[in-house]
Structure formats: structure tokens, C-alpha cells
mmCIF file of C-alpha atoms in Angstrom:
data_model
loop_
_atom_site.group_PDB
_atom_site.id
_atom_site.type_symbol
_atom_site.label_atom_id
_atom_site.label_comp_id
_atom_site.label_asym_id
_atom_site.label_seq_id
_atom_site.Cartn_x
_atom_site.Cartn_y
_atom_site.Cartn_z
ATOM 1 C CA UNK A 1 250.274 -145.551 -43.002
ATOM 2 C CA UNK A 2 253.633 -144.635 -44.338
ATOM 3 C CA UNK A 3 256.146 -147.813 -42.369
ATOM 4 C CA UNK A 4 258.199 -144.904 -40.889
ATOM 5 C CA UNK A 5 255.279 -142.924 -38.618
ATOM 6 C CA UNK A 6 254.243 -146.070 -37.547
ATOM 7 C CA UNK A 7 254.179 -146.428 -33.562
ATOM 8 C CA UNK A 8 255.171 -148.877 -32.233
ATOM 9 C CA UNK A 9 253.533 -148.099 -29.074
ATOM 10 C CA UNK A 10 250.094 -147.919 -30.524
ATOM 11 C CA UNK A 11 251.040 -152.336 -29.943
ATOM 12 C CA UNK A 12 249.589 -154.181 -27.545
ATOM 13 C CA UNK A 13 249.269 -157.379 -25.294
ATOM 14 C CA UNK A 14 244.607 -158.467 -25.748
ATOM 15 C CA UNK A 15 244.155 -161.820 -24.326
ATOM 16 C CA UNK A 16 247.346 -162.797 -24.908
ATOM 17 C CA UNK A 17 247.779 -162.495 -28.022
ATOM 18 C CA UNK A 18 249.098 -159.158 -29.851
ATOM 19 C CA UNK A 19 246.089 -155.440 -30.535
ATOM 20 C CA UNK A 20 247.730 -153.073 -32.706
ATOM 21 C CA UNK A 21 246.099 -149.711 -32.132
ATOM 22 C CA UNK A 22 243.028 -151.297 -30.893
ATOM 23 C CA UNK A 23 242.491 -154.182 -33.617
ATOM 24 C CA UNK A 24 244.414 -157.602 -33.978
ATOM 25 C CA UNK A 25 247.329 -157.806 -36.693
ATOM 26 C CA UNK A 26 246.491 -159.941 -39.244
ATOM 27 C CA UNK A 27 248.358 -161.772 -42.070
ATOM 28 C CA UNK A 28 246.672 -162.651 -45.055
ATOM 29 C CA UNK A 29 243.408 -161.264 -43.724
ATOM 30 C CA UNK A 30 244.108 -163.898 -40.450
ATOM 31 C CA UNK A 31 245.909 -163.629 -36.941
ATOM 32 C CA UNK A 32 249.521 -164.796 -37.624
ATOM 33 C CA UNK A 33 250.453 -165.579 -34.511
ATOM 34 C CA UNK A 34 247.612 -168.627 -32.845
ATOM 35 C CA UNK A 35 250.947 -171.072 -31.874
ATOM 36 C CA UNK A 36 252.374 -168.793 -29.556
ATOM 37 C CA UNK A 37 250.321 -167.167 -26.395
ATOM 38 C CA UNK A 38 251.827 -163.646 -25.829
ATOM 39 C CA UNK A 39 253.237 -162.792 -22.514
ATOM 40 C CA UNK A 40 254.775 -159.758 -21.885
ATOM 41 C CA UNK A 41 256.799 -156.186 -24.146
ATOM 42 C CA UNK A 42 260.600 -156.727 -23.564
ATOM 43 C CA UNK A 43 262.747 -154.007 -25.769
ATOM 44 C CA UNK A 44 261.787 -151.217 -27.940
ATOM 45 C CA UNK A 45 264.012 -149.305 -29.881
ATOM 46 C CA UNK A 46 264.717 -147.887 -33.202
ATOM 47 C CA UNK A 47 263.293 -150.583 -35.448
ATOM 48 C CA UNK A 48 260.581 -152.245 -34.011
ATOM 49 C CA UNK A 49 259.351 -153.535 -30.479
ATOM 50 C CA UNK A 50 260.251 -157.045 -29.434
ATOM 51 C CA UNK A 51 257.511 -159.441 -27.146
ATOM 52 C CA UNK A 52 258.052 -162.736 -24.998
ATOM 53 C CA UNK A 53 255.874 -165.216 -26.046
ATOM 54 C CA UNK A 54 255.410 -168.652 -25.138
ATOM 55 C CA UNK A 55 254.584 -171.184 -28.138
ATOM 56 C CA UNK A 56 252.087 -173.174 -27.838
ATOM 57 C CA UNK A 57 253.779 -176.709 -29.820
ATOM 58 C CA UNK A 58 257.268 -176.399 -29.473
ATOM 59 C CA UNK A 59 256.524 -175.987 -25.230
ATOM 60 C CA UNK A 60 259.251 -173.363 -25.299
ATOM 61 C CA UNK A 61 259.338 -169.358 -24.432
ATOM 62 C CA UNK A 62 260.305 -167.482 -27.948
ATOM 63 C CA UNK A 63 260.592 -164.451 -29.288
ATOM 64 C CA UNK A 64 258.506 -161.997 -31.873
ATOM 65 C CA UNK A 65 260.133 -158.445 -32.831
ATOM 66 C CA UNK A 66 258.335 -156.374 -35.391
ATOM 67 C CA UNK A 67 259.788 -154.090 -37.423
ATOM 68 C CA UNK A 68 259.110 -150.449 -38.277
ATOM 69 C CA UNK A 69 261.597 -149.562 -40.942
ATOM 70 C CA UNK A 70 261.452 -150.727 -44.211
ATOM 71 C CA UNK A 71 260.537 -153.731 -44.098
ATOM 72 C CA UNK A 72 261.292 -155.783 -47.440
ATOM 73 C CA UNK A 73 265.070 -154.678 -46.348
ATOM 74 C CA UNK A 74 264.016 -156.238 -43.199
ATOM 75 C CA UNK A 75 263.076 -159.080 -44.910
ATOM 76 C CA UNK A 76 267.204 -159.490 -45.823
ATOM 77 C CA UNK A 77 268.076 -158.917 -42.632
ATOM 78 C CA UNK A 78 265.832 -161.656 -41.426
ATOM 79 C CA UNK A 79 266.944 -163.735 -44.031
ATOM 80 C CA UNK A 80 270.703 -163.860 -43.459
ATOM 81 C CA UNK A 81 269.883 -163.984 -39.796
ATOM 82 C CA UNK A 82 268.289 -167.146 -40.547
ATOM 83 C CA UNK A 83 271.901 -169.230 -41.083
ATOM 84 C CA UNK A 84 273.200 -171.293 -38.622
ATOM 85 C CA UNK A 85 276.584 -170.255 -39.600
ATOM 86 C CA UNK A 86 276.008 -167.274 -37.161
ATOM 87 C CA UNK A 87 274.036 -168.823 -34.829
ATOM 88 C CA UNK A 88 276.642 -168.289 -32.400
ATOM 89 C CA UNK A 89 276.390 -165.176 -31.991
ATOM 90 C CA UNK A 90 273.445 -163.569 -33.233
ATOM 91 C CA UNK A 91 269.926 -165.349 -32.428
ATOM 92 C CA UNK A 92 268.888 -167.155 -36.141
ATOM 93 C CA UNK A 93 265.992 -166.481 -37.199
ATOM 94 C CA UNK A 94 263.361 -169.413 -37.500
ATOM 95 C CA UNK A 95 259.832 -167.854 -39.180
ATOM 96 C CA UNK A 96 259.413 -163.793 -40.865
ATOM 97 C CA UNK A 97 256.199 -162.741 -42.829
ATOM 98 C CA UNK A 98 254.294 -159.511 -43.740
ATOM 99 C CA UNK A 99 251.363 -158.485 -41.790
ATOM 100 C CA UNK A 100 248.830 -156.457 -43.787
ATOM 101 C CA UNK A 101 247.418 -154.782 -40.599
ATOM 102 C CA UNK A 102 249.519 -152.866 -40.060
ATOM 103 C CA UNK A 103 250.352 -151.779 -43.547
ATOM 104 C CA UNK A 104 254.214 -153.189 -44.599
ATOM 105 C CA UNK A 105 254.847 -154.580 -41.457
ATOM 106 C CA UNK A 106 257.319 -157.139 -41.487
ATOM 107 C CA UNK A 107 258.351 -159.416 -37.865
ATOM 108 C CA UNK A 108 260.294 -162.035 -37.915
ATOM 109 C CA UNK A 109 260.129 -165.111 -34.911
ATOM 110 C CA UNK A 110 263.630 -165.834 -33.133
ATOM 111 C CA UNK A 111 264.949 -168.011 -29.901
ATOM 112 C CA UNK A 112 264.967 -166.630 -26.086
ATOM 113 C CA UNK A 113 267.930 -165.297 -25.236
ATOM 114 C CA UNK A 114 268.305 -167.643 -21.896
ATOM 115 C CA UNK A 115 270.775 -165.703 -19.225
ATOM 116 C CA UNK A 116 271.546 -163.312 -20.194
ATOM 117 C CA UNK A 117 271.727 -160.077 -19.653
ATOM 118 C CA UNK A 118 272.591 -156.090 -22.145
ATOM 119 C CA UNK A 119 276.393 -155.378 -23.003
ATOM 120 C CA UNK A 120 275.297 -151.065 -21.120
ATOM 121 C CA UNK A 121 274.021 -153.912 -17.619
ATOM 122 C CA UNK A 122 276.619 -155.486 -17.571
ATOM 123 C CA UNK A 123 278.716 -151.633 -17.887
ATOM 124 C CA UNK A 124 276.817 -150.828 -15.395
ATOM 125 C CA UNK A 125 277.838 -154.157 -13.149
ATOM 126 C CA UNK A 126 281.310 -154.090 -13.679
ATOM 127 C CA UNK A 127 282.460 -150.832 -13.027
ATOM 128 C CA UNK A 128 279.885 -151.081 -9.994
ATOM 129 C CA UNK A 129 281.613 -153.875 -8.692
ATOM 130 C CA UNK A 130 284.616 -151.929 -8.959
ATOM 131 C CA UNK A 131 283.230 -149.937 -6.573
ATOM 132 C CA UNK A 132 282.395 -151.826 -4.397
ATOM 133 C CA UNK A 133 285.891 -153.467 -4.369
ATOM 134 C CA UNK A 134 286.665 -149.663 -3.762
ATOM 135 C CA UNK A 135 285.747 -149.874 -1.060
ATOM 136 C CA UNK A 136 284.902 -153.000 1.139
ATOM 137 C CA UNK A 137 288.619 -153.935 0.437
ATOM 138 C CA UNK A 138 290.383 -151.043 -0.296
ATOM 139 C CA UNK A 139 290.928 -151.917 -3.361
ATOM 140 C CA UNK A 140 291.898 -149.961 -6.676
ATOM 141 C CA UNK A 141 291.825 -151.808 -9.767
ATOM 142 C CA UNK A 142 295.190 -149.903 -11.844
ATOM 143 C CA UNK A 143 296.973 -151.925 -9.044
ATOM 144 C CA UNK A 144 298.558 -155.045 -10.161
ATOM 145 C CA UNK A 145 298.140 -156.413 -6.329
ATOM 146 C CA UNK A 146 294.707 -155.704 -6.655
ATOM 147 C CA UNK A 147 293.585 -159.485 -6.279
ATOM 148 C CA UNK A 148 289.306 -159.346 -7.305
ATOM 149 C CA UNK A 149 289.189 -156.002 -9.013
ATOM 150 C CA UNK A 150 291.939 -157.514 -11.168
ATOM 151 C CA UNK A 151 289.894 -159.992 -11.889
ATOM 152 C CA UNK A 152 287.016 -157.693 -13.180
ATOM 153 C CA UNK A 153 289.521 -155.864 -15.374
ATOM 154 C CA UNK A 154 290.440 -159.380 -16.382
ATOM 155 C CA UNK A 155 286.920 -159.957 -17.150
ATOM 156 C CA UNK A 156 286.535 -156.876 -19.380
ATOM 157 C CA UNK A 157 289.676 -157.210 -21.288
ATOM 158 C CA UNK A 158 288.111 -160.850 -21.872
ATOM 159 C CA UNK A 159 284.790 -159.645 -23.055
ATOM 160 C CA UNK A 160 286.763 -157.360 -25.608
ATOM 161 C CA UNK A 161 288.146 -159.617 -27.680
ATOM 162 C CA UNK A 162 285.078 -161.603 -27.439
ATOM 163 C CA UNK A 163 283.261 -158.603 -29.267
ATOM 164 C CA UNK A 164 285.770 -158.055 -32.006
ATOM 165 C CA UNK A 165 285.428 -162.175 -33.002
ATOM 166 C CA UNK A 166 281.655 -162.276 -33.230
ATOM 167 C CA UNK A 167 282.015 -158.135 -34.612
ATOM 168 C CA UNK A 168 284.249 -160.717 -37.680
ATOM 169 C CA UNK A 169 282.177 -162.979 -37.869
ATOM 170 C CA UNK A 170 279.430 -160.406 -38.986
ATOM 171 C CA UNK A 171 281.474 -158.203 -41.504
ATOM 172 C CA UNK A 172 282.315 -162.250 -42.710
ATOM 173 C CA UNK A 173 278.997 -163.337 -43.034
ATOM 174 C CA UNK A 174 277.917 -159.460 -44.750
ATOM 175 C CA UNK A 175 274.890 -159.111 -41.766
ATOM 176 C CA UNK A 176 274.382 -154.914 -41.784
ATOM 177 C CA UNK A 177 273.424 -155.045 -37.730
ATOM 178 C CA UNK A 178 270.698 -151.750 -37.545
ATOM 179 C CA UNK A 179 270.901 -150.968 -34.331
ATOM 180 C CA UNK A 180 273.772 -151.846 -33.042
ATOM 181 C CA UNK A 181 274.413 -150.568 -29.379
ATOM 182 C CA UNK A 182 275.028 -151.745 -25.717
ATOM 183 C CA UNK A 183 271.318 -152.318 -25.165
ATOM 184 C CA UNK A 184 270.468 -154.489 -27.250
ATOM 185 C CA UNK A 185 274.295 -157.077 -26.950
ATOM 186 C CA UNK A 186 273.375 -159.181 -24.584
ATOM 187 C CA UNK A 187 275.766 -161.068 -22.788
ATOM 188 C CA UNK A 188 275.711 -165.032 -22.149
ATOM 189 C CA UNK A 189 275.754 -166.787 -18.325
ATOM 190 C CA UNK A 190 278.374 -163.835 -17.597
ATOM 191 C CA UNK A 191 279.107 -164.103 -14.144
ATOM 192 C CA UNK A 192 277.820 -160.062 -14.182
ATOM 193 C CA UNK A 193 274.258 -160.857 -14.229
ATOM 194 C CA UNK A 194 271.418 -159.366 -13.534
ATOM 195 C CA UNK A 195 270.710 -160.316 -9.853
ATOM 196 C CA UNK A 196 273.902 -159.181 -8.937
ATOM 197 C CA UNK A 197 273.317 -156.063 -10.859
ATOM 198 C CA UNK A 198 270.356 -155.884 -8.645
ATOM 199 C CA UNK A 199 272.164 -156.607 -6.070
ATOM 200 C CA UNK A 200 274.934 -154.149 -6.159
ATOM 201 C CA UNK A 201 272.035 -151.234 -6.718
ATOM 202 C CA UNK A 202 270.906 -152.011 -3.126
ATOM 203 C CA UNK A 203 273.637 -152.342 -1.664
ATOM 204 C CA UNK A 204 274.962 -148.606 -2.903
ATOM 205 C CA UNK A 205 271.332 -147.503 -2.068
ATOM 206 C CA UNK A 206 271.959 -148.398 1.020
ATOM 207 C CA UNK A 207 274.595 -146.373 1.718
ATOM 208 C CA UNK A 208 273.497 -143.647 0.592
ATOM 209 C CA UNK A 209 270.215 -143.914 2.801
ATOM 210 C CA UNK A 210 268.101 -143.632 0.105
#
């Protein structure tokens, strides 16, 4: 099987271990993740699939990413991403390897980013907050006397500056992200979080009579 034909949907968790097409994944003929408890699949994209795991020895949550594209290229990226010089803007890789089954598939291990929200969800949360301010406070985000809407717009500007600063570090350290999109950019410790987004969705659902 060619790596670009790998069906990432065939990865599954069985009894807290990782399987592919009903068989245990292997590295050097052995199961490589004995230190981990596989909990749940938390992401899937063009480059692969990610799982939330629990490290039995370190007693902490981590992420295992299985890559579906060119495994040699992904290993080079994993090496770059292990640098401590960019650990403030990217989840630093702590371990990596090549699976023998499925063949020519790389994996990497990195910390789980807690208290985070994807950029796409952040935008959705911001837009719903602006809509709430418009309906509940009768504010307009384009008027200078709009107290709450103004703070939300200011947060958007601050985040834009932060994203540009982060991307400049990628360029400085010669990091090329193969699948950079709003779904895999994580915003940490934001007031726009998953709980706020859920509350807003429930509010508008109620308002719409759904």
C-alpha cells in the first residue's frame, strides 16, 4: 500500500490500543505505544489523524499524530518541530518514529494543548458575540460608543498581531506547515472558548425556536 493511499479512517482504538484494519500497529515488529492509553480521536485532516492519549508513566495527556503523506518529509518536520526555540508557538514534538504496519507511516508525539479553541471556532464565537451585542445591547461594532462590541473588535486586532508574530517565527526557523488552516490553528487561554461558544449556540437556537 502506498502511503498516499492510506485510509486514515481505518485507524481505530480497541481496548485502549491503536489498530489499523483490525490489526495492531507495529514498529520493528512490536507494538510501539505500550506507555500510552489511547482515549479518543481528536482530529483528522489532509496530513493524517491525531489521537488523545494518556502517558501511563508521566501521568499526563498527550497527542499521537499518525501521518498519511510522505513519511520521510514528515519525519524531517518532526525533527524541526522538536526545537525548543519554537515551543512557545507550536506543540513541540517529544518522540517520533516509522511504523512497519501500516508500512511507511510516520508518527509523532506532542503535548496536548489544554484550554484551547481552534481558530475557526474562535471566529464563530466572536461573530456570535457580536450578533448577541447587536441584538441584546443594540450595539454596532462600527460605532465608537459600542462598549462590548468594541472590546471584541480589539481582541480580533490583538489576535491578528499575534498570528502574524507566530507566523514570522515559522519563517525564521524555516518551518513549513503542510496543512495550515483555521481548523488546526489553536488559540490558547482565550475568553472566546468552547464553553462560551456552546452557550451562544444554545442561546441562538432557543431564540430561533429550534
